Amino acid sequence: MKNKCACLLILFMLAPLSELQSAEKKQTAKPNILVILCDDLGYGDLACYGHPQIKTPHLDQLASEGMRFTDCYASAPVCSPSRAGLLTGRTPNRLGVYDWIPEGHPMHLKREEITIAQLLQQAGYDTAHVGKWHCNGMFNSKTQPQPGDHGFQHWFSTQNNALPTHENPNNFVRNGKPVGEIEGFSCQIVADEGIHWLKEGRDQEKPFFLHVCFHEPHERVASPPELVKQYLDKSLYEDQAQYFANVANMDAAVGKLMKTLDDLNMAENTFVFFTSDNGPETLNRYGKGSRRSWGSPGVLRGMKLHIYEGGIRVPGIIRWPGRITAGQENKTPISSVDLLPTFCELADVPAPQNRALDGTSLLPLFTGKDLQRTTPLFWNYYRANSTPRVAMREGDWKVVAHWSGPEGVIPLGSNVNSISQEYIKNAKLTKFELYDLKHDISEQHNLAWQERDRLNGLKKQLIQKYMAVQKEGPVWDTKTYEQSREKRLFGRPAK
């Protein structure tokens, strides 16, 4: 009888100890990381960012469960540079990714660059990329590095857009093997691939890094008919309803991913970051009618392809239950280049020391502290639709710079070439504008004359940063690409 009681006492004592050890292990375990990146989603396109018509209940819930940033930035106002900047923590002109990358172009994210996926893989993570890649021109070719070469152990990707539209795309490649046409809509297909990998494809003993890159709501838009019907009476035209439904369909895909985390009991230890690669497509860029974009920059000036706020300020939501207090709105300026140092700190892996990084860890924000940036946020796009080509933000102040190169985009050609690279590498900064974003979010009041001393200090910083980035950026040999393009378009070789 005494032995029986002793055994029961031991079991009683061990049970709570086991629970404590389990809780301690869970608390110290490296967090899973899920980064969701949209394509051309505008600052004003979500309900939780003020859109009056589009319903985004899943993202609204994500924001209510975490931290919604009012001043979140992409690393560039156009897709390929923005994606490269996110993956490396480096402003994209350092990498030589100066513009969006056409199919067959030599420009790409170089093999020697170090990405989030590579660093997390070294820290014991299983990694996957699903959706739009757009970090090379020679996709699924040994001539340029592919997602797998940049640290993604599983990849299900397209070079650029879902083709021919978001509906029934036929250009996905899974780990080097073309998949063929897939029935359904791209964001749901991408989410389903990520969910399947979470459930069955990954190493269940390891933490994960899943990078979900939706094609939505990039042109050309295609959306489920039942969703389009819900927006017909809230839209001016049917193509506007298509766009609204496109954002709503993406929101539903986010909801599926969040439900999966709940179902797998992984939500508590998963850091989720949701954002966009740049501002909304510029109105009328594709002409009138059904190809017109209906994305919203909200109250911001400019849209995609501008270095004014509408081109670079984007939605930004972080959820990390237990570590981030729910329901917060944060006005701290953050950027996608901050993700690499943040994740290095989360995973306890050293950030690269042999190259310039342009971001900083966001972890202080989650405990109510301020960020201490060693370098201001910076943007440089040589083909911007507005005249300024370069911008820098320091605190509430943003300085915007014109350059000595051509003011229009036509003289520079359709993409990075021998002519444009001359200006990218050698153009000087000329006229400057200054904005107080705290009181002038729409950048309507240039204070360059009223704030001469402030402008001079910021101008000096900007020029120094610009010249360092300009010096580091490589030059691509585009002659073969230019010749093949001339022949394809005009039936003659380039001169």
XYZ file of C-alpha atoms in Angstrom:
495
model
C 0.000 0.000 0.000
C 2.842 2.387 0.900
C 4.554 1.666 -2.472
C 1.317 2.364 -4.334
C 0.875 5.713 -2.562
C 4.504 6.628 -3.251
C 4.038 5.912 -6.966
C 0.894 8.034 -7.077
C 2.731 10.867 -5.292
C 5.605 10.697 -7.776
C 3.190 10.776 -10.734
C 1.341 13.717 -9.173
C 4.610 15.620 -8.749
C 5.937 14.804 -12.239
C 2.785 15.854 -14.109
C 3.021 19.590 -13.420
C 6.816 19.457 -13.863
C 6.290 17.958 -17.315
C 3.809 20.685 -18.144
C 6.256 23.338 -16.970
C 9.046 21.858 -19.083
C 6.726 21.746 -22.092
C 5.749 25.383 -21.561
C 9.396 26.383 -21.114
C 10.390 24.557 -24.295
C 7.584 26.274 -26.186
C 8.672 29.665 -24.815
C 12.322 29.217 -25.848
C 11.663 27.484 -29.194
C 12.626 29.441 -32.304
C 9.472 30.949 -33.772
C 8.064 29.908 -37.106
C 8.044 32.736 -39.658
C 5.407 33.434 -42.305
C 5.889 36.391 -44.676
C 2.964 37.201 -46.971
C 3.737 39.577 -49.838
C 1.083 40.986 -52.181
C 1.719 42.415 -55.641
C 0.660 46.046 -56.258
C -1.627 46.209 -53.214
C -2.159 49.884 -52.416
C -1.884 51.567 -49.028
C -5.630 52.239 -49.121
C -6.816 48.894 -50.487
C -7.744 47.165 -47.214
C -10.735 47.854 -44.990
C -8.443 48.230 -41.969
C -6.551 50.920 -43.918
C -9.707 52.811 -44.780
C -11.067 51.424 -48.050
C -14.786 52.254 -48.136
C -15.902 49.285 -50.251
C -13.503 46.345 -50.185
C -14.201 43.864 -47.411
C -11.098 42.232 -45.926
C -12.305 40.487 -42.745
C -9.330 38.143 -42.403
C -6.712 40.886 -42.647
C -8.799 43.100 -40.387
C -8.742 40.274 -37.851
C -4.994 39.816 -38.300
C -4.516 43.514 -37.568
C -6.766 43.308 -34.501
C -4.687 40.392 -33.204
C -1.348 42.103 -33.725
C 0.247 45.388 -34.723
C -0.868 47.504 -37.691
C 1.777 49.901 -39.008
C 0.761 53.264 -40.424
C 4.240 53.937 -41.874
C 5.336 50.650 -43.429
C 7.474 50.816 -46.562
C 8.514 48.583 -49.430
C 12.189 48.750 -50.337
C 11.346 50.026 -53.856
C 8.353 51.348 -55.824
C 8.461 48.451 -58.293
C 8.335 44.672 -57.932
C 11.714 42.979 -58.597
C 13.835 45.477 -56.646
C 11.346 45.413 -53.785
C 11.476 41.613 -53.542
C 15.268 41.539 -53.696
C 15.474 44.180 -50.962
C 13.119 42.232 -48.709
C 15.105 38.999 -49.096
C 18.533 40.564 -48.477
C 17.934 43.485 -46.112
C 19.770 45.678 -48.637
C 18.484 48.583 -50.679
C 18.067 46.975 -54.124
C 20.368 49.282 -56.114
C 23.253 47.802 -54.117
C 22.275 44.455 -55.649
C 21.998 45.719 -59.213
C 18.267 44.975 -59.301
C 17.382 48.399 -60.657
C 13.967 47.687 -62.184
C 11.414 44.959 -62.805
C 13.070 42.038 -64.597
C 11.767 41.048 -68.045
C 11.934 37.426 -69.114
C 15.378 36.664 -70.540
C 17.083 39.724 -69.023
C 20.576 39.217 -67.504
C 19.646 41.191 -64.367
C 19.068 38.947 -61.331
C 19.638 38.525 -57.617
C 23.242 37.376 -57.624
C 24.314 34.076 -56.152
C 26.720 35.739 -53.735
C 23.965 37.732 -52.065
C 22.789 36.324 -48.715
C 19.051 35.933 -48.202
C 16.735 35.468 -45.250
C 16.067 31.898 -46.386
C 19.764 30.978 -46.410
C 20.341 32.419 -42.954
C 17.293 30.721 -41.472
C 18.225 27.424 -43.104
C 21.606 27.697 -41.349
C 19.693 28.250 -38.096
C 17.813 24.972 -38.526
C 14.709 26.161 -40.355
C 12.865 24.398 -43.146
C 12.131 26.920 -45.905
C 9.665 27.326 -48.768
C 8.748 29.928 -51.378
C 5.324 29.827 -53.020
C 4.094 32.299 -55.638
C 5.755 35.078 -57.612
C 9.575 35.020 -57.631
C 10.650 37.746 -60.091
C 14.264 37.905 -58.913
C 15.729 36.733 -62.228
C 15.136 36.965 -65.961
C 16.173 33.423 -66.854
C 13.698 31.558 -64.710
C 14.146 27.833 -64.109
C 17.480 27.915 -65.921
C 20.941 26.949 -64.686
C 22.326 30.187 -66.116
C 20.976 32.195 -63.147
C 20.258 31.271 -59.503
C 16.735 30.083 -58.755
C 14.718 30.111 -55.492
C 16.416 26.878 -54.459
C 19.840 28.482 -54.878
C 18.796 31.304 -52.567
C 17.878 29.068 -49.644
C 14.368 27.800 -50.378
C 14.305 24.038 -49.942
C 10.866 23.868 -51.542
C 9.677 26.276 -54.229
C 6.520 26.558 -56.275
C 6.972 29.734 -58.266
C 6.515 31.795 -61.408
C 9.058 34.122 -62.999
C 6.720 37.128 -62.941
C 2.922 37.262 -63.232
C 0.492 34.373 -63.237
C -0.244 33.662 -66.907
C -2.399 34.149 -68.852
C -4.255 35.713 -65.878
C -4.891 34.844 -62.239
C -7.466 32.304 -63.407
C -6.187 28.832 -64.382
C -2.494 29.832 -64.569
C -0.151 27.630 -66.603
C 3.340 28.901 -65.723
C 4.080 27.532 -62.228
C 7.242 25.516 -61.645
C 7.652 23.230 -58.637
C 11.268 22.560 -57.657
C 12.432 22.877 -61.267
C 9.560 20.972 -62.910
C 6.847 22.870 -64.847
C 3.405 22.020 -63.495
C 1.185 22.993 -66.446
C -2.253 24.552 -66.196
C -3.815 24.552 -62.721
C -7.525 25.080 -62.272
C -8.494 27.880 -59.922
C -7.305 31.358 -59.006
C -3.663 32.127 -58.319
C -3.891 33.305 -54.696
C -5.870 30.226 -53.705
C -3.460 27.962 -55.605
C -0.486 29.595 -53.883
C -2.115 29.386 -50.445
C -3.023 25.716 -51.009
C 0.574 24.891 -51.927
C 1.812 26.597 -48.775
C -0.781 24.768 -46.670
C 0.137 21.406 -48.183
C 3.797 22.077 -47.437
C 2.988 23.030 -43.850
C 0.970 19.865 -43.331
C 2.908 17.270 -45.305
C 5.950 18.663 -47.114
C 8.183 20.097 -44.422
C 10.302 18.600 -41.685
C 7.910 18.668 -38.734
C 10.799 18.697 -36.253
C 12.118 22.033 -37.506
C 10.778 25.578 -37.299
C 9.678 26.891 -40.685
C 10.060 29.952 -42.874
C 7.285 30.168 -45.457
C 7.383 33.036 -47.971
C 3.979 33.418 -49.648
C 4.037 35.760 -52.664
C 0.584 36.387 -54.108
C 0.237 37.667 -57.682
C -2.856 39.587 -56.660
C -3.887 42.302 -57.290
C -1.389 42.884 -60.143
C -2.809 43.305 -63.634
C -4.272 41.505 -65.434
C -6.895 40.911 -62.805
C -9.188 37.880 -62.781
C -11.522 37.127 -59.869
C -14.164 34.538 -58.914
C -17.550 35.501 -60.445
C -19.391 35.078 -57.136
C -17.092 37.642 -55.524
C -17.364 40.037 -58.463
C -21.172 40.009 -58.125
C -20.858 41.210 -54.531
C -19.126 44.381 -55.720
C -21.071 45.277 -58.857
C -23.419 47.634 -56.992
C -20.447 49.210 -55.180
C -18.404 49.964 -58.296
C -18.442 52.398 -61.183
C -17.566 49.729 -63.736
C -17.376 45.961 -63.864
C -13.572 46.018 -64.054
C -13.539 47.989 -60.800
C -15.687 45.253 -59.242
C -13.144 42.756 -60.592
C -10.383 44.587 -58.734
C -12.325 44.836 -55.486
C -13.094 41.108 -55.727
C -9.442 40.397 -56.444
C -8.366 41.960 -53.155
C -11.200 40.154 -51.367
C -10.096 36.835 -52.879
C -6.552 37.443 -51.656
C -7.963 38.200 -48.198
C -9.774 34.855 -48.248
C -6.492 33.103 -49.102
C -4.860 34.780 -46.091
C -7.756 33.469 -44.004
C -7.022 29.915 -45.158
C -3.388 30.262 -44.115
C -4.320 31.623 -40.684
C -6.863 28.831 -40.154
C -4.173 26.289 -40.998
C -1.892 27.724 -38.324
C -4.760 27.410 -35.852
C -5.605 23.867 -36.944
C -1.969 22.800 -36.587
C -1.696 24.524 -33.201
C 1.148 26.702 -34.528
C -0.363 30.183 -34.360
C 1.070 30.972 -30.924
C 4.650 30.452 -32.041
C 4.427 31.894 -35.562
C 5.586 35.390 -36.489
C 3.359 36.598 -39.344
C 4.219 39.623 -41.471
C 1.838 40.849 -44.179
C 2.732 43.578 -46.684
C 2.891 44.617 -50.364
C 5.809 44.956 -52.783
C 4.924 48.544 -53.793
C 2.023 50.927 -54.214
C -1.002 50.355 -56.474
C -0.748 50.223 -60.242
C -0.700 53.677 -61.787
C -4.115 54.607 -63.164
C -4.398 54.372 -66.962
C -0.966 52.800 -67.287
C -2.555 50.079 -69.399
C -4.962 52.421 -71.163
C -8.701 52.797 -70.747
C -11.443 50.251 -70.282
C -11.128 46.810 -68.763
C -7.354 47.076 -68.254
C -7.529 50.139 -66.033
C -6.262 49.660 -62.495
C -8.430 50.528 -59.516
C -5.901 50.263 -56.694
C -5.910 52.966 -54.035
C -2.972 54.800 -52.422
C -5.411 56.314 -49.937
C -4.401 59.886 -49.094
C -0.839 59.394 -50.350
C 0.767 61.183 -53.282
C 1.679 59.049 -56.288
C 1.285 55.346 -56.897
C 3.504 52.501 -58.107
C 6.673 53.726 -59.902
C 6.801 56.921 -57.798
C 9.190 57.598 -54.933
C 6.514 59.776 -53.370
C 4.666 57.992 -50.548
C 2.020 56.354 -52.747
C 4.683 54.325 -54.518
C 6.522 53.052 -51.452
C 4.260 53.238 -48.378
C 2.231 50.024 -48.111
C 0.103 48.064 -45.647
C 2.124 46.369 -42.914
C 0.692 44.007 -40.284
C 2.600 41.856 -37.790
C 1.032 39.217 -35.558
C 2.975 37.258 -32.959
C 0.681 36.060 -30.160
C 2.190 36.223 -26.698
C 4.968 38.562 -27.833
C 2.984 41.390 -29.455
C 0.023 42.906 -27.623
C -3.074 42.644 -29.789
C -4.861 45.621 -31.289
C -1.936 48.039 -31.555
C -1.416 50.779 -34.123
C 2.227 51.771 -34.533
C 3.435 54.924 -36.295
C 7.124 53.975 -36.366
C 8.542 53.957 -39.918
C 9.539 50.410 -40.828
C 10.604 48.760 -44.076
C 10.856 45.344 -45.676
C 14.659 45.700 -45.437
C 14.167 45.389 -41.666
C 13.026 41.775 -41.963
C 16.455 40.178 -42.375
C 17.991 41.680 -39.195
C 14.725 41.008 -37.349
C 14.667 37.343 -38.313
C 18.363 36.923 -37.577
C 17.694 38.099 -34.030
C 14.630 35.863 -33.730
C 16.530 32.799 -34.922
C 19.714 33.662 -33.019
C 21.839 33.634 -36.157
C 24.416 36.367 -36.932
C 23.485 38.860 -39.618
C 26.014 39.170 -42.470
C 28.984 41.313 -41.435
C 30.810 41.535 -44.772
C 28.317 43.779 -46.560
C 26.211 46.869 -45.935
C 22.748 46.205 -44.523
C 20.091 48.900 -44.688
C 17.567 47.651 -42.147
C 17.390 47.205 -38.397
C 15.746 44.659 -36.098
C 12.133 45.447 -35.251
C 12.163 43.541 -31.961
C 12.468 46.642 -29.727
C 9.051 47.785 -30.981
C 7.399 44.725 -29.497
C 8.458 45.717 -25.993
C 7.516 49.363 -26.354
C 11.007 50.662 -27.163
C 12.141 52.913 -30.011
C 14.104 51.749 -33.049
C 17.665 53.018 -33.262
C 18.500 53.200 -36.960
C 22.118 53.567 -37.986
C 21.101 54.480 -41.533
C 17.924 56.282 -42.673
C 15.391 54.595 -44.922
C 16.341 55.116 -48.571
C 14.816 54.626 -52.034
C 16.233 55.055 -55.533
C 14.335 54.344 -58.758
C 15.818 55.649 -61.999
C 12.592 55.334 -64.048
C 10.197 56.934 -61.571
C 7.007 58.302 -63.123
C 7.409 61.534 -61.174
C 10.514 63.675 -61.699
C 12.295 62.864 -58.388
C 14.365 59.671 -58.464
C 15.738 59.371 -54.919
C 14.270 59.743 -51.417
C 15.315 59.328 -47.796
C 13.302 59.380 -44.566
C 14.795 60.431 -41.229
C 12.214 60.472 -38.426
C 9.195 62.458 -39.609
C 11.156 64.193 -42.373
C 11.519 63.040 -45.954
C 13.913 64.535 -48.470
C 13.253 63.938 -52.157
C 15.898 64.434 -54.858
C 15.905 65.041 -58.609
C 18.870 63.881 -60.667
C 20.973 65.035 -63.607
C 19.653 62.255 -65.846
C 16.641 62.471 -68.197
C 13.393 63.539 -66.551
C 11.124 61.310 -68.629
C 11.233 57.524 -68.899
C 11.337 57.298 -72.716
C 15.028 58.272 -73.187
C 16.021 55.510 -70.780
C 14.392 52.710 -72.782
C 11.953 50.060 -71.645
C 14.238 48.528 -69.019
C 17.805 48.365 -67.745
C 20.172 48.692 -70.721
C 23.516 50.217 -71.667
C 22.026 53.739 -71.841
C 20.138 53.681 -68.557
C 23.056 52.143 -66.679
C 25.250 55.111 -67.631
C 22.860 57.347 -65.722
C 22.274 54.867 -62.896
C 26.000 54.733 -62.210
C 26.971 58.343 -62.885
C 24.038 60.764 -62.486
C 24.286 63.395 -59.736
C 21.558 64.635 -57.412
C 20.364 68.148 -58.190
C 17.159 69.795 -56.885
C 15.731 68.747 -53.487
C 12.303 68.743 -51.859
C 11.516 68.435 -48.156
C 8.335 67.156 -46.486
C 7.159 66.902 -42.881
C 5.251 63.615 -43.065
C 3.864 63.944 -39.554
C 1.815 66.970 -40.600
C 1.760 66.477 -44.373
C 1.245 62.813 -45.192
C 0.123 63.736 -48.733
C 3.384 65.604 -49.500
C 1.627 68.759 -50.626
C 3.898 71.317 -48.934
C 7.540 71.428 -49.980
C 9.395 73.022 -47.048
C 12.795 73.197 -48.707
C 12.902 76.990 -48.468
C 11.431 77.311 -44.980
C 13.681 74.621 -43.448
C 17.036 75.402 -45.078
C 19.214 74.206 -42.198
C 17.299 70.942 -41.849
C 17.374 70.409 -45.590
C 21.121 70.978 -45.780
C 21.771 68.380 -43.076
C 19.492 65.789 -44.676
C 20.814 66.578 -48.159
C 24.356 65.843 -47.016
C 23.251 62.468 -45.592
C 21.281 61.617 -48.721
C 24.103 62.427 -51.130
C 26.524 60.347 -49.075
C 24.164 57.362 -49.059
C 23.298 57.732 -52.728
C 26.954 57.790 -53.786
C 27.785 54.716 -51.673
C 24.883 52.752 -53.158
C 25.671 54.015 -56.654
C 29.286 52.858 -56.314
C 28.315 49.380 -55.097
C 25.734 48.581 -57.773
C 27.039 46.314 -60.559
C 26.784 46.931 -64.305
C 25.017 44.290 -66.389
C 26.098 43.239 -69.870
C 22.789 43.785 -71.666
C 24.042 43.771 -75.278
C 22.756 40.288 -76.138
C 19.386 40.983 -74.521
C 19.031 44.304 -76.357
C 19.865 42.669 -79.698
C 17.355 39.863 -79.203
C 14.685 42.349 -78.143
C 15.274 44.528 -81.226
C 15.069 41.517 -83.467
C 11.901 40.279 -81.775
C 10.172 43.657 -81.966
C 11.419 44.997 -85.292
C 12.938 42.063 -87.121
C 16.399 43.621 -87.138
C 19.428 43.508 -84.834
C 20.160 46.412 -82.499
C 22.706 48.950 -83.740
